[in-house]
mmCIF file of C-alpha atoms in Angstrom:
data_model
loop_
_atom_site.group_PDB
_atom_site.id
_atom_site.type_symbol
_atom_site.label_atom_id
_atom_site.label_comp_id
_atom_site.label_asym_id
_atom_site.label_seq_id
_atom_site.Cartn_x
_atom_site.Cartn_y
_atom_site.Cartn_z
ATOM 1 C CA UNK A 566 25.018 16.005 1.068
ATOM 2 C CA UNK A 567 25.244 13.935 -2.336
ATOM 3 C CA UNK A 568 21.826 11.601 -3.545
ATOM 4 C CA UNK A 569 23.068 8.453 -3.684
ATOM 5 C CA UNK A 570 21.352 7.534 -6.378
ATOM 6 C CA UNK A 571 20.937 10.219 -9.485
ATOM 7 C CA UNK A 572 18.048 7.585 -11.400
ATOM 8 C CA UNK A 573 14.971 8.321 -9.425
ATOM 9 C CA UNK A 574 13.032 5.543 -11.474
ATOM 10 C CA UNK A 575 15.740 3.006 -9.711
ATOM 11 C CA UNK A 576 14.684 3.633 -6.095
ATOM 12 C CA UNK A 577 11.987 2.830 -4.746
ATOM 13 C CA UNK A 578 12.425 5.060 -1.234
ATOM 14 C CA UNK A 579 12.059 1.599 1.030
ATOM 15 C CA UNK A 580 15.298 3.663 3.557
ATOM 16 C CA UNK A 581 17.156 0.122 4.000
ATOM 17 C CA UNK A 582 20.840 1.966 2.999
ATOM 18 C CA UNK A 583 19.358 4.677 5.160
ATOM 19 C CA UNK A 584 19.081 2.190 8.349
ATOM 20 C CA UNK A 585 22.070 0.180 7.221
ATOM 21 C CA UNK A 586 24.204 2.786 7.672
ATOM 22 C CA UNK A 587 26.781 2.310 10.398
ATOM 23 C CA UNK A 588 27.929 5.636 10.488
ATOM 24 C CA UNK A 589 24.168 7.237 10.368
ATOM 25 C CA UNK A 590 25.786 8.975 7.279
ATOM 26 C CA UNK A 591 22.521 9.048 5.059
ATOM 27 C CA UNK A 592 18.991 10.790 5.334
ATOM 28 C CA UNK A 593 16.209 9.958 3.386
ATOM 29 C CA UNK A 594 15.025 13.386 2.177
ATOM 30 C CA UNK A 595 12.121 14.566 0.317
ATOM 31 C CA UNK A 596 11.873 16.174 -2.743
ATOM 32 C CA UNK A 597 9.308 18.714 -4.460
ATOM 33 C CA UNK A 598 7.383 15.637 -5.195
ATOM 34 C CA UNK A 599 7.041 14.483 -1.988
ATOM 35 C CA UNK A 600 9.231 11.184 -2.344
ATOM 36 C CA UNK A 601 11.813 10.034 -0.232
ATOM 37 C CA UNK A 602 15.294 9.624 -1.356
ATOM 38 C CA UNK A 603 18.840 8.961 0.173
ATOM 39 C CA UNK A 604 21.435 12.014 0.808
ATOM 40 C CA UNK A 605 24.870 10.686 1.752
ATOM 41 C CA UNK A 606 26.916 13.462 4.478
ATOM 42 C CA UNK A 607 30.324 12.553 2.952
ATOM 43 C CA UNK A 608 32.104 13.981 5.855
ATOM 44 C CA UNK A 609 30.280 10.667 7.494
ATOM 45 C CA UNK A 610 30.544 8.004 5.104
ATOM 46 C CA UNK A 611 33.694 5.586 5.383
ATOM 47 C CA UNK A 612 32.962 3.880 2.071
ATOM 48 C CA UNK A 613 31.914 0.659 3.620
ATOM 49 C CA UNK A 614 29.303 0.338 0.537
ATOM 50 C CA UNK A 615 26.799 -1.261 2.754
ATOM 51 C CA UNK A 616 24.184 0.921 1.373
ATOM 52 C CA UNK A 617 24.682 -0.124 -2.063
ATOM 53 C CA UNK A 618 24.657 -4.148 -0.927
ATOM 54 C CA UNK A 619 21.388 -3.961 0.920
ATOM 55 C CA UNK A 620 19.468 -2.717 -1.904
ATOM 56 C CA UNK A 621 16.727 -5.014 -3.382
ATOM 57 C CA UNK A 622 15.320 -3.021 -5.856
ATOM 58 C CA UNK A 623 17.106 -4.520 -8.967
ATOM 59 C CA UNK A 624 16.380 -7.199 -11.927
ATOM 60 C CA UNK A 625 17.896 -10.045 -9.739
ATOM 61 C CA UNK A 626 15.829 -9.701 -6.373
ATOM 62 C CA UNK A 627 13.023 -12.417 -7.700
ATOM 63 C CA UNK A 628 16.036 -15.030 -8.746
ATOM 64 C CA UNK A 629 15.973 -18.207 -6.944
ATOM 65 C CA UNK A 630 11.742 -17.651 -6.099
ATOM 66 C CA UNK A 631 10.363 -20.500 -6.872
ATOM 67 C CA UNK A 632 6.836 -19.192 -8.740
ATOM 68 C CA UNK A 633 6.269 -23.413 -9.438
ATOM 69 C CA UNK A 634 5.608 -24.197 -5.634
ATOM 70 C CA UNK A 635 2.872 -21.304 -5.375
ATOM 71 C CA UNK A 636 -0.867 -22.316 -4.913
ATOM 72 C CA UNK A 637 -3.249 -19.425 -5.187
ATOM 73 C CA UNK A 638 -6.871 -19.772 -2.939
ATOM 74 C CA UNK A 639 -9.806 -17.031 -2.610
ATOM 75 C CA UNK A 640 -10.714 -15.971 0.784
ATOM 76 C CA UNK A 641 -13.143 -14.122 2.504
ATOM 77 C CA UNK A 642 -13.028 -14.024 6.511
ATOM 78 C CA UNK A 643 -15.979 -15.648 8.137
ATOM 79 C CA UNK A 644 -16.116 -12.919 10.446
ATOM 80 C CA UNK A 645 -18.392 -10.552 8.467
ATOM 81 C CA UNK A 646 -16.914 -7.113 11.002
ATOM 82 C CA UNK A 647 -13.660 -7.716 9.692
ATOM 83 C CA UNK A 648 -14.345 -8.592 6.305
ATOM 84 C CA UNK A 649 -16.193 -5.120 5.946
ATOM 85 C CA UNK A 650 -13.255 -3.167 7.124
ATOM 86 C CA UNK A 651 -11.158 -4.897 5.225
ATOM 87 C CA UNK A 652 -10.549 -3.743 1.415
ATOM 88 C CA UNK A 653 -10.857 -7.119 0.145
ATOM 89 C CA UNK A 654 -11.461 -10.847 1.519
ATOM 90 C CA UNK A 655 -9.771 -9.634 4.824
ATOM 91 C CA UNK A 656 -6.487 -12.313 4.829
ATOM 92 C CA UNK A 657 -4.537 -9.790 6.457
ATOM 93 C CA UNK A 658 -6.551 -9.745 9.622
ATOM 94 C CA UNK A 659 -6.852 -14.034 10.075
ATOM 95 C CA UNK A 660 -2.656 -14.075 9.959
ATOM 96 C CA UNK A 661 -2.235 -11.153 11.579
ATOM 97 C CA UNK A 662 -4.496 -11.894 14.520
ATOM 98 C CA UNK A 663 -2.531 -15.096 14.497
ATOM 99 C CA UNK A 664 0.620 -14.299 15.049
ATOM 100 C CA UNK A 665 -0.422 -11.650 17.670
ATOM 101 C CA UNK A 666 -2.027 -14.702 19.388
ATOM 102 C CA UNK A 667 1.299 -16.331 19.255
ATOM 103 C CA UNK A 668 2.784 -14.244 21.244
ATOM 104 C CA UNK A 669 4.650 -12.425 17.856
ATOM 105 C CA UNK A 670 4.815 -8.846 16.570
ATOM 106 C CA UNK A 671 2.796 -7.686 13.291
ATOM 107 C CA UNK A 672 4.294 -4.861 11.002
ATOM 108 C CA UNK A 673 1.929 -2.915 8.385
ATOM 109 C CA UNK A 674 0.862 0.718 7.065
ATOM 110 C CA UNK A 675 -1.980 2.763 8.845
ATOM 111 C CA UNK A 676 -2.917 6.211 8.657
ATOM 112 C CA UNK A 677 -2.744 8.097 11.727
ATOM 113 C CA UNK A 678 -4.342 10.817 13.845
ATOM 114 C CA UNK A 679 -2.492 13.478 11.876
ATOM 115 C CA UNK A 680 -3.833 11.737 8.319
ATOM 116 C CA UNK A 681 -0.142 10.389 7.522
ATOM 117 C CA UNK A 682 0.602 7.013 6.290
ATOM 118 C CA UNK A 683 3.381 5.430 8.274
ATOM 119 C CA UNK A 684 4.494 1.742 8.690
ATOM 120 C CA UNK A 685 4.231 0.865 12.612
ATOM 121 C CA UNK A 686 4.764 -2.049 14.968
ATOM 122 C CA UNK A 687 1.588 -3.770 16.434
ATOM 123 C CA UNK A 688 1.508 -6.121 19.527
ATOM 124 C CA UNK A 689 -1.784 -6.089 20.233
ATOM 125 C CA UNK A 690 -5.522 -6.773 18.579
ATOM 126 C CA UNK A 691 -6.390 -3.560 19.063
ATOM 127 C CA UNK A 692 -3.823 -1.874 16.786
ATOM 128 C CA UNK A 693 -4.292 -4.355 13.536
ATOM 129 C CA UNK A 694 -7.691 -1.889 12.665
ATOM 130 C CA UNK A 695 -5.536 0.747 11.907
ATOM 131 C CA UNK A 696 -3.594 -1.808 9.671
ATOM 132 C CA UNK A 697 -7.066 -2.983 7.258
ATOM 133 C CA UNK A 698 -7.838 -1.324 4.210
ATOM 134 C CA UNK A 699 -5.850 0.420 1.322
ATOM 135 C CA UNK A 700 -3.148 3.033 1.772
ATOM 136 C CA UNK A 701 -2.789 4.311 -1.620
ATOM 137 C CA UNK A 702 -0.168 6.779 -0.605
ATOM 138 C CA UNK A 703 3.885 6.139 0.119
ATOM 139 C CA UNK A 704 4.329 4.754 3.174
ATOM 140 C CA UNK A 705 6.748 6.305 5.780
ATOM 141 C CA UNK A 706 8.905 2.991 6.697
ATOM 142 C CA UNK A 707 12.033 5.076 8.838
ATOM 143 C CA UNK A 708 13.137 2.859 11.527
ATOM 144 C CA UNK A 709 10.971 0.076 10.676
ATOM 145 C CA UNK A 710 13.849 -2.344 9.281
ATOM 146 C CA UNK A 711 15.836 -2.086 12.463
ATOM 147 C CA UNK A 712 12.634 -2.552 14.506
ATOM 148 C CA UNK A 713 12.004 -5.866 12.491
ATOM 149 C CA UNK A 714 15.932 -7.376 12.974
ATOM 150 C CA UNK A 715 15.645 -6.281 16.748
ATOM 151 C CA UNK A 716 12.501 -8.581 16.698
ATOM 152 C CA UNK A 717 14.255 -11.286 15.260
ATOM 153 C CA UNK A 718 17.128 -11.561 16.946
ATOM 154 C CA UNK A 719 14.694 -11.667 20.006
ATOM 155 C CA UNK A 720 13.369 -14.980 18.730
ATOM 156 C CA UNK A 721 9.780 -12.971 18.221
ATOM 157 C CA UNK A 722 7.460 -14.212 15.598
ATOM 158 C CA UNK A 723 7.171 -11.473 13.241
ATOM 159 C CA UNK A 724 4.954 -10.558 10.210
ATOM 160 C CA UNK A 725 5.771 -7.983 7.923
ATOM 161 C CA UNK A 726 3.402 -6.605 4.924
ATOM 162 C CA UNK A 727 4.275 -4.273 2.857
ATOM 163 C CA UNK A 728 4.455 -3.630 -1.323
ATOM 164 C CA UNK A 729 7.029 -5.498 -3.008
ATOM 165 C CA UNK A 730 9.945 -3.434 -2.640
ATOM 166 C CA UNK A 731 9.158 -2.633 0.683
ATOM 167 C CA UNK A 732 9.288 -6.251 1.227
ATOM 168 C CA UNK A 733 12.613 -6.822 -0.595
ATOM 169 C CA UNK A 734 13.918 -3.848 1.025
ATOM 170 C CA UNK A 735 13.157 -6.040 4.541
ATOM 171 C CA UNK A 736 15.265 -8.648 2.981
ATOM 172 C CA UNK A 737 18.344 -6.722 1.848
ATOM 173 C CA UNK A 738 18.514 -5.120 5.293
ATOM 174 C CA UNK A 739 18.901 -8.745 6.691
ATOM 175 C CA UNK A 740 21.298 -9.279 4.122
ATOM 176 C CA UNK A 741 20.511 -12.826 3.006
ATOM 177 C CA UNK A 742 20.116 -14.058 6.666
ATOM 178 C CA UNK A 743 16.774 -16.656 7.024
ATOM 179 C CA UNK A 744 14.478 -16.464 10.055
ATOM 180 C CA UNK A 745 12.281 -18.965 10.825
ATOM 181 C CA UNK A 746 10.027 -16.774 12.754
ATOM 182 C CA UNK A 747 9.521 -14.040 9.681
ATOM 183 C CA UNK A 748 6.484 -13.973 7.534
ATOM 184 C CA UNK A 749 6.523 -11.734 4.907
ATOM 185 C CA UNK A 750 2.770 -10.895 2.879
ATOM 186 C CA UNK A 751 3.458 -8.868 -0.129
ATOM 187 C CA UNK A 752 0.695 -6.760 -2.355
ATOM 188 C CA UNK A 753 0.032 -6.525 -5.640
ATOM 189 C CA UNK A 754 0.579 -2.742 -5.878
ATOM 190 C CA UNK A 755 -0.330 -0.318 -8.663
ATOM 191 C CA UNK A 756 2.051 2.122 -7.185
ATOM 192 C CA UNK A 757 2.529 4.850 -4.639
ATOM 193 C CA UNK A 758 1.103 8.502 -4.926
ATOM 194 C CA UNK A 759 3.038 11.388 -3.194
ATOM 195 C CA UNK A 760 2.737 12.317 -0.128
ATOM 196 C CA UNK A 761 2.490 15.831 -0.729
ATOM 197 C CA UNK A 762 -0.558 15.215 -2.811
ATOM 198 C CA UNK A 763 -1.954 13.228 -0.224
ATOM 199 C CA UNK A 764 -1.143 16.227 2.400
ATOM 200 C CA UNK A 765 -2.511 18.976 0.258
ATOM 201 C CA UNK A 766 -5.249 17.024 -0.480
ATOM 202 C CA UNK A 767 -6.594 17.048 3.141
ATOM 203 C CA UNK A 768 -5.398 20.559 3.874
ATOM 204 C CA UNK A 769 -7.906 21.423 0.847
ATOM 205 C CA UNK A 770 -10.576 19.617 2.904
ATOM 206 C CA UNK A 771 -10.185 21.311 5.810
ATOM 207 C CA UNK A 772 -9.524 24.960 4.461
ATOM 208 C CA UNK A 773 -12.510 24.788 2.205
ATOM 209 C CA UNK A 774 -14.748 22.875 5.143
ATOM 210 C CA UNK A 775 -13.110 24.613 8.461
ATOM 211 C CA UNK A 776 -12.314 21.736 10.517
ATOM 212 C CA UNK A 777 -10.422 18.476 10.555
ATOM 213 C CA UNK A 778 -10.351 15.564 8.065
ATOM 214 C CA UNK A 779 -11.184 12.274 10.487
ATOM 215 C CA UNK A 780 -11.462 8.932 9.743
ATOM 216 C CA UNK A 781 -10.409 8.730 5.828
ATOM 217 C CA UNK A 782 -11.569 5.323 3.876
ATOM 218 C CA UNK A 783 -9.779 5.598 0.859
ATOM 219 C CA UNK A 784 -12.655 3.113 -0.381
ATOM 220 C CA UNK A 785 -15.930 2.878 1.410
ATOM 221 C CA UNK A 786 -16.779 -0.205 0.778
ATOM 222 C CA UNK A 787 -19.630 -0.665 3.530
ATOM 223 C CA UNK A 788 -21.035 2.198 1.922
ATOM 224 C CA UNK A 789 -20.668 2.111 -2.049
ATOM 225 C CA UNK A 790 -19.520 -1.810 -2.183
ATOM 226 C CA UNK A 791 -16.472 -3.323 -3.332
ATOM 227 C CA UNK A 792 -15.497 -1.953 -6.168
ATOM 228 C CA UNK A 793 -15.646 1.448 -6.579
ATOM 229 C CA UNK A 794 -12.922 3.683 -6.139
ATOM 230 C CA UNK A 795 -14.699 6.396 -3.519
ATOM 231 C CA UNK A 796 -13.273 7.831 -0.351
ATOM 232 C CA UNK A 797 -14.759 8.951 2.700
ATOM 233 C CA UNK A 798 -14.241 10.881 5.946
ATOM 234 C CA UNK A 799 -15.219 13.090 8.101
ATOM 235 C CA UNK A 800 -15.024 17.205 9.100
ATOM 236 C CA UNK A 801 -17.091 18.136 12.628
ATOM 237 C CA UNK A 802 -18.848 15.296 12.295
ATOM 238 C CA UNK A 803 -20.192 15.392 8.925
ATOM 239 C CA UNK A 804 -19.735 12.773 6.460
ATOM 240 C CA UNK A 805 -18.326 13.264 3.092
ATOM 241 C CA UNK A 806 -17.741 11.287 -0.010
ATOM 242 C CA UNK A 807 -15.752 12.366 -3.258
ATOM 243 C CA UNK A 808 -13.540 10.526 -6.358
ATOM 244 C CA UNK A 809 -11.153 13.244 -6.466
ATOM 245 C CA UNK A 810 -8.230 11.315 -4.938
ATOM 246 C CA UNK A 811 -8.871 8.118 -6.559
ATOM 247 C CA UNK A 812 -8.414 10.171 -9.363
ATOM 248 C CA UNK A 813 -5.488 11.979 -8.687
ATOM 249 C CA UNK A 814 -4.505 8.412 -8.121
ATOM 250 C CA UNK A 815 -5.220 6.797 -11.089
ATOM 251 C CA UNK A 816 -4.232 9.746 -13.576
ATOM 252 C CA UNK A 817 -0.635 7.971 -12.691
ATOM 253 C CA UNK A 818 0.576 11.869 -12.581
ATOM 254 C CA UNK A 819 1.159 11.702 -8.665
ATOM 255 C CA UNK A 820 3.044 7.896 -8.527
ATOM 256 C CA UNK A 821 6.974 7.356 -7.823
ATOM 257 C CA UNK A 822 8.755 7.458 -10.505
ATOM 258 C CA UNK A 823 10.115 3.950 -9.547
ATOM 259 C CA UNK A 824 6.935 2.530 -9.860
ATOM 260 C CA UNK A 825 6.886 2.602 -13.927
ATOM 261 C CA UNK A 826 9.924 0.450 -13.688
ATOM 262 C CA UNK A 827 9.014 -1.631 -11.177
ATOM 263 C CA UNK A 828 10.914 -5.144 -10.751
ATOM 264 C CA UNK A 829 8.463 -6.953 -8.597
ATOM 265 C CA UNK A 830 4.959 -6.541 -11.087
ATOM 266 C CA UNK A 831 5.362 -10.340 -11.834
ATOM 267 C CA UNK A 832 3.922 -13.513 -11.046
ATOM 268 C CA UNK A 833 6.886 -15.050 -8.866
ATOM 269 C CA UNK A 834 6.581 -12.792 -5.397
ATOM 270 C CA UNK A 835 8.918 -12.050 -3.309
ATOM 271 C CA UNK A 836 7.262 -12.669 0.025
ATOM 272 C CA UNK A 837 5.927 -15.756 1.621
ATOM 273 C CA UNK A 838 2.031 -14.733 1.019
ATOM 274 C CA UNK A 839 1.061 -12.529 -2.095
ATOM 275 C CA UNK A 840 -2.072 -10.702 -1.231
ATOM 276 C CA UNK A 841 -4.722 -8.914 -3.947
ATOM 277 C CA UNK A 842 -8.563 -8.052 -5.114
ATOM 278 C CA UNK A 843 -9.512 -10.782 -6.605
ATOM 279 C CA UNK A 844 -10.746 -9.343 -9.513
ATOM 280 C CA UNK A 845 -10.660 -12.359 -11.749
ATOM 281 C CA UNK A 846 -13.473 -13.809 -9.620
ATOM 282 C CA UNK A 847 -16.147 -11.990 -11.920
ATOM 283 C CA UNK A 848 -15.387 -13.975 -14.942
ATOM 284 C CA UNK A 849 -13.854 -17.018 -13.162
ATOM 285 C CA UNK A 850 -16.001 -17.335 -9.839
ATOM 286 C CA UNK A 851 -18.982 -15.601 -10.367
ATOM 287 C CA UNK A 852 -21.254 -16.968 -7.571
ATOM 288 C CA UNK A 853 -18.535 -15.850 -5.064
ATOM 289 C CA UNK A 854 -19.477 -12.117 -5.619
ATOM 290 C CA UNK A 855 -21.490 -10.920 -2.867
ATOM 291 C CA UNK A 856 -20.172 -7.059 -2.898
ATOM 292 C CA UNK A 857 -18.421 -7.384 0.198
ATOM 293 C CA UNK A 858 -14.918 -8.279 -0.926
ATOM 294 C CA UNK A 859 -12.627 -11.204 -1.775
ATOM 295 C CA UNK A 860 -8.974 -11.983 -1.535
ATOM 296 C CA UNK A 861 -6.668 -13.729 -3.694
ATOM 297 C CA UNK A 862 -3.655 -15.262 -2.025
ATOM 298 C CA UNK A 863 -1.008 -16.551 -3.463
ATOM 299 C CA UNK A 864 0.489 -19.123 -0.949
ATOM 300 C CA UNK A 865 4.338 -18.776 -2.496
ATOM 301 C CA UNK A 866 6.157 -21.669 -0.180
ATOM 302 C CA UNK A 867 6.253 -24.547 2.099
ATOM 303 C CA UNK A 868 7.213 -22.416 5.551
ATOM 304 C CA UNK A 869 3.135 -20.158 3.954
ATOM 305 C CA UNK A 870 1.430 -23.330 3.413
ATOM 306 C CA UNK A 871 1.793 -24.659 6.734
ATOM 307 C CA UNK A 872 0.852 -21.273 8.095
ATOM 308 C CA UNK A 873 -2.102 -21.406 5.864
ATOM 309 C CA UNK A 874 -3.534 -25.293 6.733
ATOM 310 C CA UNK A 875 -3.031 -23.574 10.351
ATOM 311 C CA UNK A 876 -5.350 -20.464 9.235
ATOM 312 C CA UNK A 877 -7.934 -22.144 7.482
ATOM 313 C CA UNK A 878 -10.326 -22.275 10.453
ATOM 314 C CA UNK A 879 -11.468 -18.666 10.263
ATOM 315 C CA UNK A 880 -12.126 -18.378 6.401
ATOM 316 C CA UNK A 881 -14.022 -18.838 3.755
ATOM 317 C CA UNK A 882 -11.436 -20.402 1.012
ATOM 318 C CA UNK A 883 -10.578 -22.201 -1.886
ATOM 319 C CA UNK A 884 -8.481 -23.303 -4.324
ATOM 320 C CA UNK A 885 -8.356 -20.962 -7.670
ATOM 321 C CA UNK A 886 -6.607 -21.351 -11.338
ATOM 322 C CA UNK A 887 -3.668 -19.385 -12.406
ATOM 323 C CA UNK A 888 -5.923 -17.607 -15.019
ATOM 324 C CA UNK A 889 -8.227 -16.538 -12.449
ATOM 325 C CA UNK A 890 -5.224 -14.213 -10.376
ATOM 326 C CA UNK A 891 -3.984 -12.848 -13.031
ATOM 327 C CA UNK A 892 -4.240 -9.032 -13.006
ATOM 328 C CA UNK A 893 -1.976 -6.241 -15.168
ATOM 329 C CA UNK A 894 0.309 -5.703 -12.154
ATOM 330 C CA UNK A 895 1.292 -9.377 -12.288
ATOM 331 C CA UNK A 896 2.301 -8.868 -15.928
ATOM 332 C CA UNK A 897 3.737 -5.154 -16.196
ATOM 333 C CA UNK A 898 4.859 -2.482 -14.159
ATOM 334 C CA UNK A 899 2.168 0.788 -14.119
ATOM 335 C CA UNK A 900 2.994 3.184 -17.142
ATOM 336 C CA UNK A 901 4.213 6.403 -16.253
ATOM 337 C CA UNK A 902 1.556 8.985 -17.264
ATOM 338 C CA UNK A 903 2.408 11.278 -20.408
ATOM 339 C CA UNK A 904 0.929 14.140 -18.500
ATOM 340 C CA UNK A 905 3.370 13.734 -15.530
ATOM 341 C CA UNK A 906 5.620 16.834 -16.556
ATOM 342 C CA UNK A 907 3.065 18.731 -17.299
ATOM 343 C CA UNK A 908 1.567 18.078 -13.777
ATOM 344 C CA UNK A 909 4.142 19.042 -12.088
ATOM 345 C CA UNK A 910 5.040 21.918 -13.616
ATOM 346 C CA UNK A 911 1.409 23.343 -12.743
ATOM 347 C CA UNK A 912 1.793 22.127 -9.633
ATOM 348 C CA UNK A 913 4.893 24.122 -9.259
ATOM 349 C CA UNK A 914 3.416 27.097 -10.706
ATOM 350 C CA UNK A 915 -0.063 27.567 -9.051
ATOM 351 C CA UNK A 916 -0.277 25.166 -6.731
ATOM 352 C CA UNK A 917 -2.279 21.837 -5.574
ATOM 353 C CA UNK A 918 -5.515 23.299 -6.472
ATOM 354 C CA UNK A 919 -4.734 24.154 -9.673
ATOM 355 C CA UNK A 920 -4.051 20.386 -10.443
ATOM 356 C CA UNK A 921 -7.084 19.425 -8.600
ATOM 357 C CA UNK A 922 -8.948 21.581 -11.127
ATOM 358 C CA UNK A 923 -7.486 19.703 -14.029
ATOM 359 C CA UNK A 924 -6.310 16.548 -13.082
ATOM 360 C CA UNK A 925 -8.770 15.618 -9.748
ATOM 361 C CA UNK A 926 -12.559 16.211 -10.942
ATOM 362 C CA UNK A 927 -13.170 19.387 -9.220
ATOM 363 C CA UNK A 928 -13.686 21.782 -12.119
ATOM 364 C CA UNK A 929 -17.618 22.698 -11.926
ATOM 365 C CA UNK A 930 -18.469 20.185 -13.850
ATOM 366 C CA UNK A 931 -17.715 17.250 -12.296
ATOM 367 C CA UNK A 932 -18.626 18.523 -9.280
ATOM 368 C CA UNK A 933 -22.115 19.151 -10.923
ATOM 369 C CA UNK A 934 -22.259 15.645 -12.152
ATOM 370 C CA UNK A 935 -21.099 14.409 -8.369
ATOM 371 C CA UNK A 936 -23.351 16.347 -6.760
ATOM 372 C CA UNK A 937 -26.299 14.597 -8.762
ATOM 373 C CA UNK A 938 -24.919 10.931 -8.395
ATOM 374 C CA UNK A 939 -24.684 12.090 -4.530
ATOM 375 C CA UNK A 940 -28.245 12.649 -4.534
ATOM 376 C CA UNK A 941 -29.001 9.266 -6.278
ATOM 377 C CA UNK A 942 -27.252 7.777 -3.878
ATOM 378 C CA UNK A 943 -29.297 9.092 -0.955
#
């Protein structure tokens, strides 16, 4: 087996040359990281190249987007239940109970039973729970592509959300071709942490508590409002809250390397709907901030906007400013951290909960200081 491509920081793991492959010839593999990357069996491949032509995650993907037809609204859901288990406004939930209503398919991220994050297919109401909130770990998408064109082909309405190379990975695995019945809702995406970390992270749980992590919020917003970064879940029925993953998180030590060279942290999207926090509602919009969440949604062409007059029904909306969306993943990729190497080499060394020590809060004192603000809290 050969990696097919030696510049980690140029893939972004999405698995279209993986599921374009004719020949089954490549394997998305895992590294010591936890990232997925393609492994070519050269006693397979025939050369066809496919895999190279399907990839989206280059300079040129955004050319021929068309930023100047976008119109950018704040939502929140006027059903107050799904707003709250939504991370933001809850968009995702009005379109995708739509198109499930239409008879049509809805493809998104959850985290399942066994606390991994995967990218399923929904065709029911039931299933598009599992889809609300924030996954900030690498989605497994295997499959999912093929799933999507099968769809298609079928003359099912589909909607697909994922980040924006997931997204343009959708689109290179069509290979140009245009569907009228796909719907594409991209997010603006700080990146995507390991999976390993994620893993080890919950396998530290339930060592240290004897039992198994259920239910993980990766922000409990019913509980600690919108905006702070604090997850939850549960071990034998006992509630728990902590920072330490957000932390992990945001330390930047833990994200694909891809993600520091990211081609789609801009302003022109690539899918049909751009969804995000809309942050710039505090200085723009102040009397919309009730704690509870709000979208911004970028509506990014004609085939959106009609979906959206059809939508507007079961929100809370209106029209926003440029300005107001603007956030630093709409102007620059995330920097890599300088303590990357570093982490990983300790990692290597001694293990996760060495770097959970250092990098994730839980030396004694932060866990002093969280015990305290715990009891605040209560």
């Amino acid at each position: 087996m050969k990696i097919l491509t030696m510049e980690k920081k140029e893939c972004c793991g999405c698995g279209a040359c993986e599921q374009i492959c004719p020949k089954n010839a490549i394997t998305m593999i895992k590294d010591n990281e936890g990232f997925s990357y393609p492994s070519i069996d050269e006693n397979l491949c025939i050369s066809c190249n496919l895999c190279e032509k399907v990839c989206g995650f280059d300079e040129d993907t955004l050319d021929g987007k068309d930023k100047a037809a976008q119109r950018y609204f704040w939502v929140k859901n006027s059903n107050e239940e799904e707003r709250m288990r939504s991370r933001s406004g809850g968009f995702f939930y009005i379109i995708a109970k739509w198109i499930i209503s239409q008879g049509g398919v809805v493809y998104g991220s959850i985290i399942n039973e066994d606390n991994l994050v995967k990218h399923i297919r929904a065709t029911d109401i039931d299933s598009l729970a599992l889809m609300q909130g924030s996954k900030y770990v690498e989605s497994d998408i295997t499959g999912i592509y093929t799933q999507v064109r099968e769809d298609l082909t079928n003359n099912i309405n589909v909607l697909f959300t994922g980040t924006g190379c997931q997204v343009a990975g959708l689109y290179g695995f069509l290979n140009g071709k245009t569907y009228d019945n796909l719907i594409t809702t991209d997010i603006v995406c700080h990146g995507t942490c390991s999976s390993r970390v994620f893993k080890d992270y919950i396998d530290f749980w339930e060592n240290k508590k004897n039992g198994k992590v259920e239910n993980f919020n990766f922000r409990n917003k019913v509980k600690f409002g919108w905006e702070p970064a604090i997850e939850s879940f549960s071990i034998n029925n006992k509630d728990y809250y902590r920072r330490n993953y957000s932390r992990l998180f945001y330390s930047h030590n833990a994200m694909r390397p891809s993600c520091s060279n990211c081609y789609f942290a801009n302003v022109t999207r690539i899918g049909d709907f751009t969804l995000a926090d809309f942050w710039g509602m505090k200085k723009f919009y102040p009397e919309l901030d009730d704690d509870k969440g709000v979208s911004s949604v970028f509506v990014n062409n004609d085939k959106a906007m009609d979906i959206w007059t059809a939508l507007t029904d079961y929100m809370n909306c209106g029209a926003i400013s440029e300005e107001s969306v603007i956030q630093p993943n709409l102007l620059r990729a995330t920097s890599a951290a300088t303590t990357r190497e570093a982490f990983w080499k300790l990692y290597g060394d001694k293990g996760f909960e060495a770097v959970f020590k250092v990098y994730g809060g839980y030396d004694m004192k932060s866990r002093f200081k969280w015990f305290i603000k715990m009891l605040v809290t209560r």
